[in-house]
Amino acid sequence: MKASPTLTNNLQAVLTDLIELHVQGKQAHWNIVGTNFRDLHLQLDEIVDAARQFADDTAERMRALHALPDGRSSTVAASTSLAQFPEGLISTKDAIERIVAAMEAAVGTMRKVHDEVDEEDPTSADLLHEFIAKLEQFAWMVSAETLKPTASVTAPDEK
């Protein structure tokens, strides 16, 4: 099978967001400071590793479909849907918000192109399903660092 221009463009959009997510995750990893630094520092590496693998899977799928992936920094910077990550030190709280937003943006791109991808190539759509599930799980786990509990539990002897 040879990818149509539409499938190529859709997979390219996914690829650029995944490359940018990888880069932003490393930027955060290197520059976070504050509460829960170590846990977030390590968790960011998990996200970076996944984003890098997903980008590679996407690019290799494109090549299997005779499409040409473009992962050049100029292409990524010009076409990613992710907001630019700030320079300098960033608090763990702000980094969490930024990284969760970046993962949600990448997932948003995948969901936006999904139906067209699935129509032409269900195998590529299966990859998107895998990526979406893992990135949404990461977003939930990272965002849990800043969520406030909604239940109040008292010990039995405090009643």
CSV table of N, CA and C in Angstrom, one decimal:
chain,number,residue,atom,x,y,z
A,1,MET,N,0.8,-1.2,0.0
A,1,MET,CA,0.0,0.0,0.0
A,1,MET,C,0.9,1.2,0.0
A,2,LYS,N,0.4,2.2,-0.7
A,2,LYS,CA,1.1,3.5,-0.7
A,2,LYS,C,0.2,4.6,-0.1
A,3,ALA,N,0.8,5.3,0.8
A,3,ALA,CA,0.0,6.4,1.5
A,3,ALA,C,-0.4,7.5,0.5
A,4,SER,N,-1.7,7.9,0.7
A,4,SER,CA,-2.1,9.1,-0.1
A,4,SER,C,-1.5,10.3,0.6
A,5,PRO,N,-1.6,11.5,-0.1
A,5,PRO,CA,-1.1,12.7,0.5
A,5,PRO,C,-1.9,13.0,1.8
A,6,THR,N,-3.1,12.7,1.9
A,6,THR,CA,-3.9,12.9,3.1
A,6,THR,C,-3.3,12.1,4.3
A,7,LEU,N,-3.1,10.8,4.0
A,7,LEU,CA,-2.6,9.9,5.1
A,7,LEU,C,-1.2,10.4,5.5
A,8,THR,N,-0.4,10.7,4.5
A,8,THR,CA,1.0,11.2,4.8
A,8,THR,C,0.9,12.5,5.6
A,9,ASN,N,0.1,13.4,5.3
A,9,ASN,CA,0.0,14.7,6.1
A,9,ASN,C,-0.5,14.4,7.5
A,10,ASN,N,-1.5,13.5,7.6
A,10,ASN,CA,-2.0,13.2,8.9
A,10,ASN,C,-0.9,12.5,9.8
A,11,LEU,N,-0.2,11.6,9.3
A,11,LEU,CA,0.8,10.9,10.1
A,11,LEU,C,2.0,11.9,10.3
A,12,GLN,N,2.3,12.8,9.4
A,12,GLN,CA,3.3,13.8,9.6
A,12,GLN,C,2.9,14.7,10.8
A,13,ALA,N,1.7,15.1,10.9
A,13,ALA,CA,1.2,15.9,12.0
A,13,ALA,C,1.4,15.2,13.3
A,14,VAL,N,1.1,14.0,13.4
A,14,VAL,CA,1.3,13.2,14.6
A,14,VAL,C,2.8,13.1,14.9
A,15,LEU,N,3.6,12.9,13.9
A,15,LEU,CA,5.0,12.8,14.1
A,15,LEU,C,5.6,14.0,14.6
A,16,THR,N,5.3,15.2,14.1
A,16,THR,CA,5.9,16.4,14.6
A,16,THR,C,5.5,16.7,16.0
A,17,ASP,N,4.2,16.4,16.4
A,17,ASP,CA,3.8,16.6,17.8
A,17,ASP,C,4.6,15.6,18.7
A,18,LEU,N,4.8,14.4,18.3
A,18,LEU,CA,5.5,13.5,19.1
A,18,LEU,C,7.0,13.8,19.3
A,19,ILE,N,7.6,14.3,18.3
A,19,ILE,CA,9.0,14.8,18.4
A,19,ILE,C,9.0,16.0,19.3
A,20,GLU,N,8.1,16.9,19.2
A,20,GLU,CA,8.1,18.1,20.1
A,20,GLU,C,7.8,17.7,21.5
A,21,LEU,N,6.9,16.7,21.7
A,21,LEU,CA,6.6,16.2,23.1
A,21,LEU,C,7.9,15.7,23.7
A,22,HIS,N,8.6,14.9,22.9
A,22,HIS,CA,9.9,14.4,23.4
A,22,HIS,C,10.9,15.5,23.8
A,23,VAL,N,11.0,16.5,23.0
A,23,VAL,CA,11.9,17.6,23.3
A,23,VAL,C,11.5,18.4,24.5
A,24,GLN,N,10.2,18.7,24.6
A,24,GLN,CA,9.6,19.4,25.7
A,24,GLN,C,9.8,18.6,27.0
A,25,GLY,N,9.6,17.3,26.9
A,25,GLY,CA,9.8,16.5,28.1
A,25,GLY,C,11.2,16.6,28.6
A,26,LYS,N,12.2,16.5,27.7
A,26,LYS,CA,13.6,16.7,28.2
A,26,LYS,C,13.9,18.1,28.7
A,27,GLN,N,13.3,19.1,28.1
A,27,GLN,CA,13.5,20.4,28.6
A,27,GLN,C,13.0,20.6,30.0
A,28,ALA,N,11.8,20.0,30.2
A,28,ALA,CA,11.2,20.0,31.6
A,28,ALA,C,12.1,19.2,32.5
A,29,HIS,N,12.5,18.0,32.1
A,29,HIS,CA,13.3,17.1,32.9
A,29,HIS,C,14.6,17.8,33.4
A,30,TRP,N,15.2,18.6,32.5
A,30,TRP,CA,16.5,19.2,32.9
A,30,TRP,C,16.3,20.4,33.8
A,31,ASN,N,15.1,21.1,33.7
A,31,ASN,CA,15.0,22.4,34.3
A,31,ASN,C,13.9,22.5,35.4
A,32,ILE,N,13.3,21.4,35.9
A,32,ILE,CA,12.3,21.5,36.9
A,32,ILE,C,13.0,21.7,38.3
A,33,VAL,N,12.3,22.4,39.1
A,33,VAL,CA,12.8,22.6,40.5
A,33,VAL,C,11.5,22.6,41.4
A,34,GLY,N,11.7,22.1,42.6
A,34,GLY,CA,10.6,22.2,43.6
A,34,GLY,C,10.2,20.9,44.2
A,35,THR,N,9.0,21.0,44.8
A,35,THR,CA,8.4,19.8,45.4
A,35,THR,C,8.3,18.7,44.5
A,36,ASN,N,8.6,17.5,45.0
A,36,ASN,CA,8.5,16.2,44.2
A,36,ASN,C,9.4,16.2,43.0
A,37,PHE,N,10.5,17.0,43.0
A,37,PHE,CA,11.4,17.1,41.9
A,37,PHE,C,11.8,15.7,41.4
A,38,ARG,N,12.3,14.9,42.3
A,38,ARG,CA,12.9,13.6,41.9
A,38,ARG,C,11.8,12.7,41.2
A,39,ASP,N,10.7,12.6,41.8
A,39,ASP,CA,9.6,11.8,41.2
A,39,ASP,C,9.2,12.3,39.8
A,40,LEU,N,9.0,13.6,39.6
A,40,LEU,CA,8.7,14.1,38.3
A,40,LEU,C,9.8,14.0,37.4
A,41,HIS,N,11.0,14.2,37.8
A,41,HIS,CA,12.2,14.1,37.0
A,41,HIS,C,12.3,12.7,36.3
A,42,LEU,N,12.0,11.7,37.1
A,42,LEU,CA,12.0,10.3,36.6
A,42,LEU,C,10.8,10.0,35.8
A,43,GLN,N,9.7,10.5,36.2
A,43,GLN,CA,8.4,10.3,35.4
A,43,GLN,C,8.6,11.0,34.0
A,44,LEU,N,9.2,12.1,33.9
A,44,LEU,CA,9.4,12.8,32.6
A,44,LEU,C,10.2,11.9,31.7
A,45,ASP,N,11.2,11.2,32.2
A,45,ASP,CA,12.0,10.3,31.4
A,45,ASP,C,11.1,9.2,30.8
A,46,GLU,N,10.1,8.7,31.5
A,46,GLU,CA,9.2,7.7,31.0
A,46,GLU,C,8.4,8.3,29.8
A,47,ILE,N,7.9,9.5,30.0
A,47,ILE,CA,7.2,10.2,28.9
A,47,ILE,C,8.0,10.4,27.7
A,48,VAL,N,9.3,10.9,27.9
A,48,VAL,CA,10.2,11.1,26.8
A,48,VAL,C,10.5,9.8,26.1
A,49,ASP,N,10.7,8.8,26.8
A,49,ASP,CA,11.0,7.5,26.2
A,49,ASP,C,9.8,7.0,25.3
A,50,ALA,N,8.6,7.2,25.9
A,50,ALA,CA,7.4,6.7,25.1
A,50,ALA,C,7.2,7.6,23.9
A,51,ALA,N,7.4,8.9,24.0
A,51,ALA,CA,7.2,9.9,22.9
A,51,ALA,C,8.2,9.6,21.8
A,52,ARG,N,9.5,9.3,22.2
A,52,ARG,CA,10.5,9.0,21.2
A,52,ARG,C,10.2,7.7,20.5
A,53,GLN,N,9.7,6.7,21.2
A,53,GLN,CA,9.4,5.4,20.6
A,53,GLN,C,8.2,5.6,19.7
A,54,PHE,N,7.2,6.3,20.1
A,54,PHE,CA,6.0,6.6,19.3
A,54,PHE,C,6.3,7.3,18.0
A,55,ALA,N,7.2,8.3,18.1
A,55,ALA,CA,7.7,9.0,17.0
A,55,ALA,C,8.4,8.1,16.0
A,56,ASP,N,9.2,7.2,16.5
A,56,ASP,CA,9.9,6.3,15.6
A,56,ASP,C,9.0,5.3,15.0
A,57,ASP,N,8.0,4.8,15.8
A,57,ASP,CA,7.0,3.9,15.2
A,57,ASP,C,6.2,4.6,14.1
A,58,THR,N,5.9,5.9,14.3
A,58,THR,CA,5.1,6.7,13.3
A,58,THR,C,5.9,6.8,12.0
A,59,ALA,N,7.2,7.3,12.2
A,59,ALA,CA,8.1,7.5,11.0
A,59,ALA,C,8.3,6.2,10.3
A,60,GLU,N,8.5,5.1,11.0
A,60,GLU,CA,8.7,3.8,10.3
A,60,GLU,C,7.5,3.3,9.6
A,61,ARG,N,6.3,3.6,10.2
A,61,ARG,CA,5.1,3.3,9.5
A,61,ARG,C,4.9,4.1,8.2
A,62,MET,N,5.3,5.4,8.3
A,62,MET,CA,5.2,6.2,7.1
A,62,MET,C,6.1,5.6,6.0
A,63,ARG,N,7.3,5.2,6.4
A,63,ARG,CA,8.2,4.6,5.4
A,63,ARG,C,7.7,3.3,4.8
A,64,ALA,N,7.0,2.5,5.7
A,64,ALA,CA,6.4,1.3,5.2
A,64,ALA,C,5.3,1.6,4.2
A,65,LEU,N,4.7,2.8,4.3
A,65,LEU,CA,3.7,3.2,3.3
A,65,LEU,C,4.2,4.1,2.2
A,66,HIS,N,5.5,4.1,2.1
A,66,HIS,CA,6.2,4.8,1.0
A,66,HIS,C,6.1,6.4,1.2
A,67,ALA,N,5.8,6.8,2.4
A,67,ALA,CA,5.7,8.2,2.7
A,67,ALA,C,7.1,8.7,3.3
A,68,LEU,N,7.4,9.9,3.2
A,68,LEU,CA,8.7,10.4,3.7
A,68,LEU,C,8.4,11.3,5.0
A,69,PRO,N,8.8,10.7,6.1
A,69,PRO,CA,8.7,11.5,7.4
A,69,PRO,C,9.7,12.6,7.4
A,70,ASP,N,9.3,13.7,8.0
A,70,ASP,CA,10.2,14.9,8.1
A,70,ASP,C,10.3,15.3,9.6
A,71,GLY,N,11.4,14.9,10.2
A,71,GLY,CA,11.6,15.2,11.6
A,71,GLY,C,12.6,16.3,11.9
A,72,ARG,N,12.9,17.1,10.8
A,72,ARG,CA,13.9,18.2,11.0
A,72,ARG,C,13.3,19.2,12.0
A,73,SER,N,14.2,19.8,12.7
A,73,SER,CA,13.8,20.7,13.8
A,73,SER,C,13.0,21.9,13.2
A,74,SER,N,13.4,22.4,12.0
A,74,SER,CA,12.7,23.5,11.4
A,74,SER,C,11.2,23.1,11.1
A,75,THR,N,11.1,21.8,10.6
A,75,THR,CA,9.7,21.3,10.3
A,75,THR,C,8.9,21.2,11.6
A,76,VAL,N,9.5,20.6,12.6
A,76,VAL,CA,8.8,20.4,13.9
A,76,VAL,C,8.4,21.8,14.5
A,77,ALA,N,9.3,22.7,14.5
A,77,ALA,CA,9.0,24.0,15.1
A,77,ALA,C,7.9,24.7,14.3
A,78,ALA,N,7.9,24.6,13.0
A,78,ALA,CA,6.9,25.3,12.2
A,78,ALA,C,5.5,24.6,12.2
A,79,SER,N,5.4,23.3,12.5
A,79,SER,CA,4.2,22.7,12.3
A,79,SER,C,3.6,22.0,13.6
A,80,THR,N,4.2,22.0,14.7
A,80,THR,CA,3.7,21.3,15.9
A,80,THR,C,2.5,22.1,16.4
A,81,SER,N,1.5,21.3,17.0
A,81,SER,CA,0.4,22.0,17.6
A,81,SER,C,0.7,22.3,19.1
A,82,LEU,N,1.8,21.8,19.6
A,82,LEU,CA,2.1,22.1,21.0
A,82,LEU,C,2.6,23.5,21.2
A,83,ALA,N,2.2,24.1,22.3
A,83,ALA,CA,2.6,25.4,22.7
A,83,ALA,C,4.1,25.4,23.1
A,84,GLN,N,4.8,26.4,22.8
A,84,GLN,CA,6.2,26.5,23.1
A,84,GLN,C,6.5,26.3,24.6
A,85,PHE,N,7.5,25.6,25.0
A,85,PHE,CA,7.9,25.4,26.4
A,85,PHE,C,8.8,26.5,26.8
A,86,PRO,N,8.6,27.1,28.0
A,86,PRO,CA,9.4,28.2,28.4
A,86,PRO,C,10.8,27.8,28.7
A,87,GLU,N,11.7,28.8,28.6
A,87,GLU,CA,13.1,28.6,28.9
A,87,GLU,C,13.3,28.8,30.4
A,88,GLY,N,14.5,28.4,30.9
A,88,GLY,CA,14.8,28.6,32.3
A,88,GLY,C,14.2,27.6,33.2
A,89,LEU,N,14.5,27.8,34.5
A,89,LEU,CA,14.0,26.9,35.5
A,89,LEU,C,12.4,27.0,35.6
A,90,ILE,N,11.8,25.9,35.9
A,90,ILE,CA,10.3,25.9,35.9
A,90,ILE,C,9.9,25.0,37.2
A,91,SER,N,9.0,25.5,37.9
A,91,SER,CA,8.5,24.8,39.1
A,91,SER,C,7.9,23.5,38.7
A,92,THR,N,7.9,22.5,39.6
A,92,THR,CA,7.3,21.2,39.3
A,92,THR,C,5.8,21.4,39.0
A,93,LYS,N,5.1,22.3,39.7
A,93,LYS,CA,3.7,22.5,39.4
A,93,LYS,C,3.5,23.1,38.0
A,94,ASP,N,4.3,24.1,37.6
A,94,ASP,CA,4.1,24.6,36.3
A,94,ASP,C,4.5,23.6,35.2
A,95,ALA,N,5.6,22.9,35.5
A,95,ALA,CA,6.0,21.8,34.5
A,95,ALA,C,4.9,20.8,34.3
A,96,ILE,N,4.3,20.4,35.4
A,96,ILE,CA,3.2,19.5,35.3
A,96,ILE,C,2.1,20.0,34.4
A,97,GLU,N,1.7,21.2,34.6
A,97,GLU,CA,0.6,21.8,33.8
A,97,GLU,C,1.1,21.9,32.3
A,98,ARG,N,2.3,22.3,32.1
A,98,ARG,CA,2.8,22.4,30.7
A,98,ARG,C,2.9,21.0,30.0
A,99,ILE,N,3.4,20.0,30.7
A,99,ILE,CA,3.6,18.7,30.1
A,99,ILE,C,2.2,18.0,29.9
A,100,VAL,N,1.3,18.2,30.8
A,100,VAL,CA,0.0,17.6,30.6
A,100,VAL,C,-0.7,18.3,29.4
A,101,ALA,N,-0.5,19.6,29.3
A,101,ALA,CA,-1.1,20.3,28.1
A,101,ALA,C,-0.5,19.8,26.8
A,102,ALA,N,0.8,19.6,26.9
A,102,ALA,CA,1.5,19.1,25.7
A,102,ALA,C,1.0,17.7,25.3
A,103,MET,N,0.9,16.8,26.3
A,103,MET,CA,0.4,15.5,26.0
A,103,MET,C,-1.1,15.6,25.4
A,104,GLU,N,-1.9,16.4,26.0
A,104,GLU,CA,-3.3,16.6,25.6
A,104,GLU,C,-3.3,17.1,24.2
A,105,ALA,N,-2.4,18.0,23.8
A,105,ALA,CA,-2.4,18.6,22.5
A,105,ALA,C,-2.0,17.5,21.5
A,106,ALA,N,-1.0,16.7,21.8
A,106,ALA,CA,-0.5,15.6,20.9
A,106,ALA,C,-1.7,14.6,20.7
A,107,VAL,N,-2.4,14.3,21.8
A,107,VAL,CA,-3.5,13.4,21.7
A,107,VAL,C,-4.6,14.0,20.9
A,108,GLY,N,-4.8,15.3,21.0
A,108,GLY,CA,-5.8,16.1,20.2
A,108,GLY,C,-5.5,15.9,18.8
A,109,THR,N,-4.3,16.0,18.4
A,109,THR,CA,-3.9,15.9,17.0
A,109,THR,C,-4.3,14.5,16.5
A,110,MET,N,-3.9,13.5,17.3
A,110,MET,CA,-4.2,12.1,17.0
A,110,MET,C,-5.7,11.9,16.8
A,111,ARG,N,-6.5,12.4,17.7
A,111,ARG,CA,-7.9,12.2,17.6
A,111,ARG,C,-8.5,13.0,16.4
A,112,LYS,N,-7.9,14.1,16.1
A,112,LYS,CA,-8.4,14.9,14.9
A,112,LYS,C,-8.2,14.2,13.6
A,113,VAL,N,-7.0,13.5,13.5
A,113,VAL,CA,-6.7,12.8,12.2
A,113,VAL,C,-7.2,11.4,12.2
A,114,HIS,N,-7.6,10.9,13.3
A,114,HIS,CA,-7.9,9.4,13.4
A,114,HIS,C,-8.8,8.9,12.4
A,115,ASP,N,-10.0,9.5,12.2
A,115,ASP,CA,-11.0,8.9,11.3
A,115,ASP,C,-10.4,8.8,9.8
A,116,GLU,N,-9.7,9.9,9.4
A,116,GLU,CA,-9.2,9.8,8.0
A,116,GLU,C,-8.1,8.8,7.9
A,117,VAL,N,-7.3,8.7,9.0
A,117,VAL,CA,-6.2,7.6,9.0
A,117,VAL,C,-6.9,6.2,9.0
A,118,ASP,N,-7.9,6.0,9.8
A,118,ASP,CA,-8.6,4.7,9.9
A,118,ASP,C,-9.2,4.4,8.6
A,119,GLU,N,-9.8,5.3,7.9
A,119,GLU,CA,-10.5,5.1,6.6
A,119,GLU,C,-9.5,4.5,5.6
A,120,GLU,N,-8.3,5.1,5.6
A,120,GLU,CA,-7.3,4.6,4.6
A,120,GLU,C,-6.4,3.5,5.1
A,121,ASP,N,-6.1,3.5,6.4
A,121,ASP,CA,-5.2,2.5,6.8
A,121,ASP,C,-5.4,2.1,8.3
A,122,PRO,N,-6.3,1.1,8.5
A,122,PRO,CA,-6.6,0.7,9.9
A,122,PRO,C,-5.4,0.4,10.7
A,123,THR,N,-4.3,-0.1,10.1
A,123,THR,CA,-3.1,-0.5,10.8
A,123,THR,C,-2.5,0.7,11.5
A,124,SER,N,-2.4,1.8,10.7
A,124,SER,CA,-1.9,3.1,11.3
A,124,SER,C,-2.8,3.6,12.4
A,125,ALA,N,-4.1,3.4,12.2
A,125,ALA,CA,-5.1,3.9,13.3
A,125,ALA,C,-4.8,3.1,14.5
A,126,ASP,N,-4.5,1.8,14.4
A,126,ASP,CA,-4.2,1.0,15.6
A,126,ASP,C,-3.0,1.5,16.4
A,127,LEU,N,-2.0,2.0,15.7
A,127,LEU,CA,-0.9,2.7,16.4
A,127,LEU,C,-1.4,3.9,17.1
A,128,LEU,N,-2.2,4.7,16.5
A,128,LEU,CA,-2.8,5.9,17.2
A,128,LEU,C,-3.5,5.5,18.4
A,129,HIS,N,-4.3,4.4,18.4
A,129,HIS,CA,-5.0,3.9,19.6
A,129,HIS,C,-4.0,3.7,20.7
A,130,GLU,N,-2.9,3.0,20.4
A,130,GLU,CA,-1.9,2.7,21.4
A,130,GLU,C,-1.3,3.9,22.0
A,131,PHE,N,-1.0,4.9,21.1
A,131,PHE,CA,-0.3,6.1,21.6
A,131,PHE,C,-1.3,6.9,22.4
A,132,ILE,N,-2.5,7.0,22.0
A,132,ILE,CA,-3.5,7.8,22.8
A,132,ILE,C,-3.7,7.2,24.2
A,133,ALA,N,-3.9,5.9,24.2
A,133,ALA,CA,-4.1,5.3,25.5
A,133,ALA,C,-2.9,5.5,26.5
A,134,LYS,N,-1.7,5.4,26.0
A,134,LYS,CA,-0.6,5.6,26.9
A,134,LYS,C,-0.4,7.0,27.3
A,135,LEU,N,-0.5,8.0,26.3
A,135,LEU,CA,-0.4,9.4,26.7
A,135,LEU,C,-1.5,9.9,27.6
A,136,GLU,N,-2.7,9.4,27.4
A,136,GLU,CA,-3.7,9.8,28.3
A,136,GLU,C,-3.5,9.2,29.7
A,137,GLN,N,-2.9,8.0,29.8
A,137,GLN,CA,-2.6,7.5,31.1
A,137,GLN,C,-1.4,8.3,31.8
A,138,PHE,N,-0.4,8.7,31.0
A,138,PHE,CA,0.6,9.5,31.5
A,138,PHE,C,0.1,10.9,32.0
A,139,ALA,N,-0.8,11.5,31.2
A,139,ALA,CA,-1.4,12.8,31.6
A,139,ALA,C,-2.2,12.7,32.9
A,140,TRP,N,-2.9,11.6,33.1
A,140,TRP,CA,-3.6,11.4,34.3
A,140,TRP,C,-2.7,11.3,35.5
A,141,MET,N,-1.6,10.4,35.3
A,141,MET,CA,-0.7,10.2,36.4
A,141,MET,C,0.1,11.4,36.8
A,142,VAL,N,0.5,12.2,35.8
A,142,VAL,CA,1.3,13.4,36.1
A,142,VAL,C,0.4,14.5,36.7
A,143,SER,N,-0.8,14.6,36.2
A,143,SER,CA,-1.7,15.7,36.7
A,143,SER,C,-2.2,15.3,38.1
A,144,ALA,N,-2.2,14.1,38.5
A,144,ALA,CA,-2.6,13.7,39.9
A,144,ALA,C,-1.6,14.3,40.9
A,145,GLU,N,-0.5,14.7,40.5
A,145,GLU,CA,0.5,15.4,41.4
A,145,GLU,C,-0.1,16.7,42.0
A,146,THR,N,-1.0,17.3,41.2
A,146,THR,CA,-1.4,18.7,41.6
A,146,THR,C,-2.9,18.7,41.9
A,147,LEU,N,-3.6,17.5,41.8
A,147,LEU,CA,-5.0,17.5,42.1
A,147,LEU,C,-5.3,17.5,43.6
A,148,LYS,N,-6.4,18.1,43.9
A,148,LYS,CA,-6.8,18.2,45.4
A,148,LYS,C,-7.8,17.0,45.6
A,149,PRO,N,-7.7,16.4,46.8
A,149,PRO,CA,-8.6,15.3,47.1
A,149,PRO,C,-10.0,15.8,47.3
A,150,THR,N,-11.0,15.0,47.0
A,150,THR,CA,-12.4,15.4,47.2
A,150,THR,C,-13.1,14.7,48.3
A,151,ALA,N,-12.4,13.7,48.9
A,151,ALA,CA,-12.9,12.9,50.0
A,151,ALA,C,-12.1,13.3,51.3
A,152,SER,N,-12.8,13.3,52.4
A,152,SER,CA,-12.2,13.5,53.7
A,152,SER,C,-12.4,12.2,54.5
A,153,VAL,N,-11.3,11.6,54.8
A,153,VAL,CA,-11.3,10.4,55.6
A,153,VAL,C,-10.8,10.6,57.0
A,154,THR,N,-11.6,10.2,58.0
A,154,THR,CA,-11.1,10.3,59.4
A,154,THR,C,-10.9,8.9,59.9
A,155,ALA,N,-9.9,8.8,60.7
A,155,ALA,CA,-9.6,7.5,61.3
A,155,ALA,C,-10.7,7.1,62.3
A,156,PRO,N,-11.0,5.8,62.4
A,156,PRO,CA,-12.1,5.3,63.2
A,156,PRO,C,-12.1,5.8,64.7
A,157,ASP,N,-10.9,6.0,65.2
A,157,ASP,CA,-10.9,6.5,66.6
A,157,ASP,C,-11.1,8.0,66.8
A,158,GLU,N,-11.2,8.7,65.6
A,158,GLU,CA,-11.4,10.2,65.7
A,158,GLU,C,-12.9,10.5,65.6
A,159,LYS,N,-13.8,9.6,65.5
A,159,LYS,CA,-15.2,9.8,65.4
A,159,LYS,C,-15.8,10.2,66.7
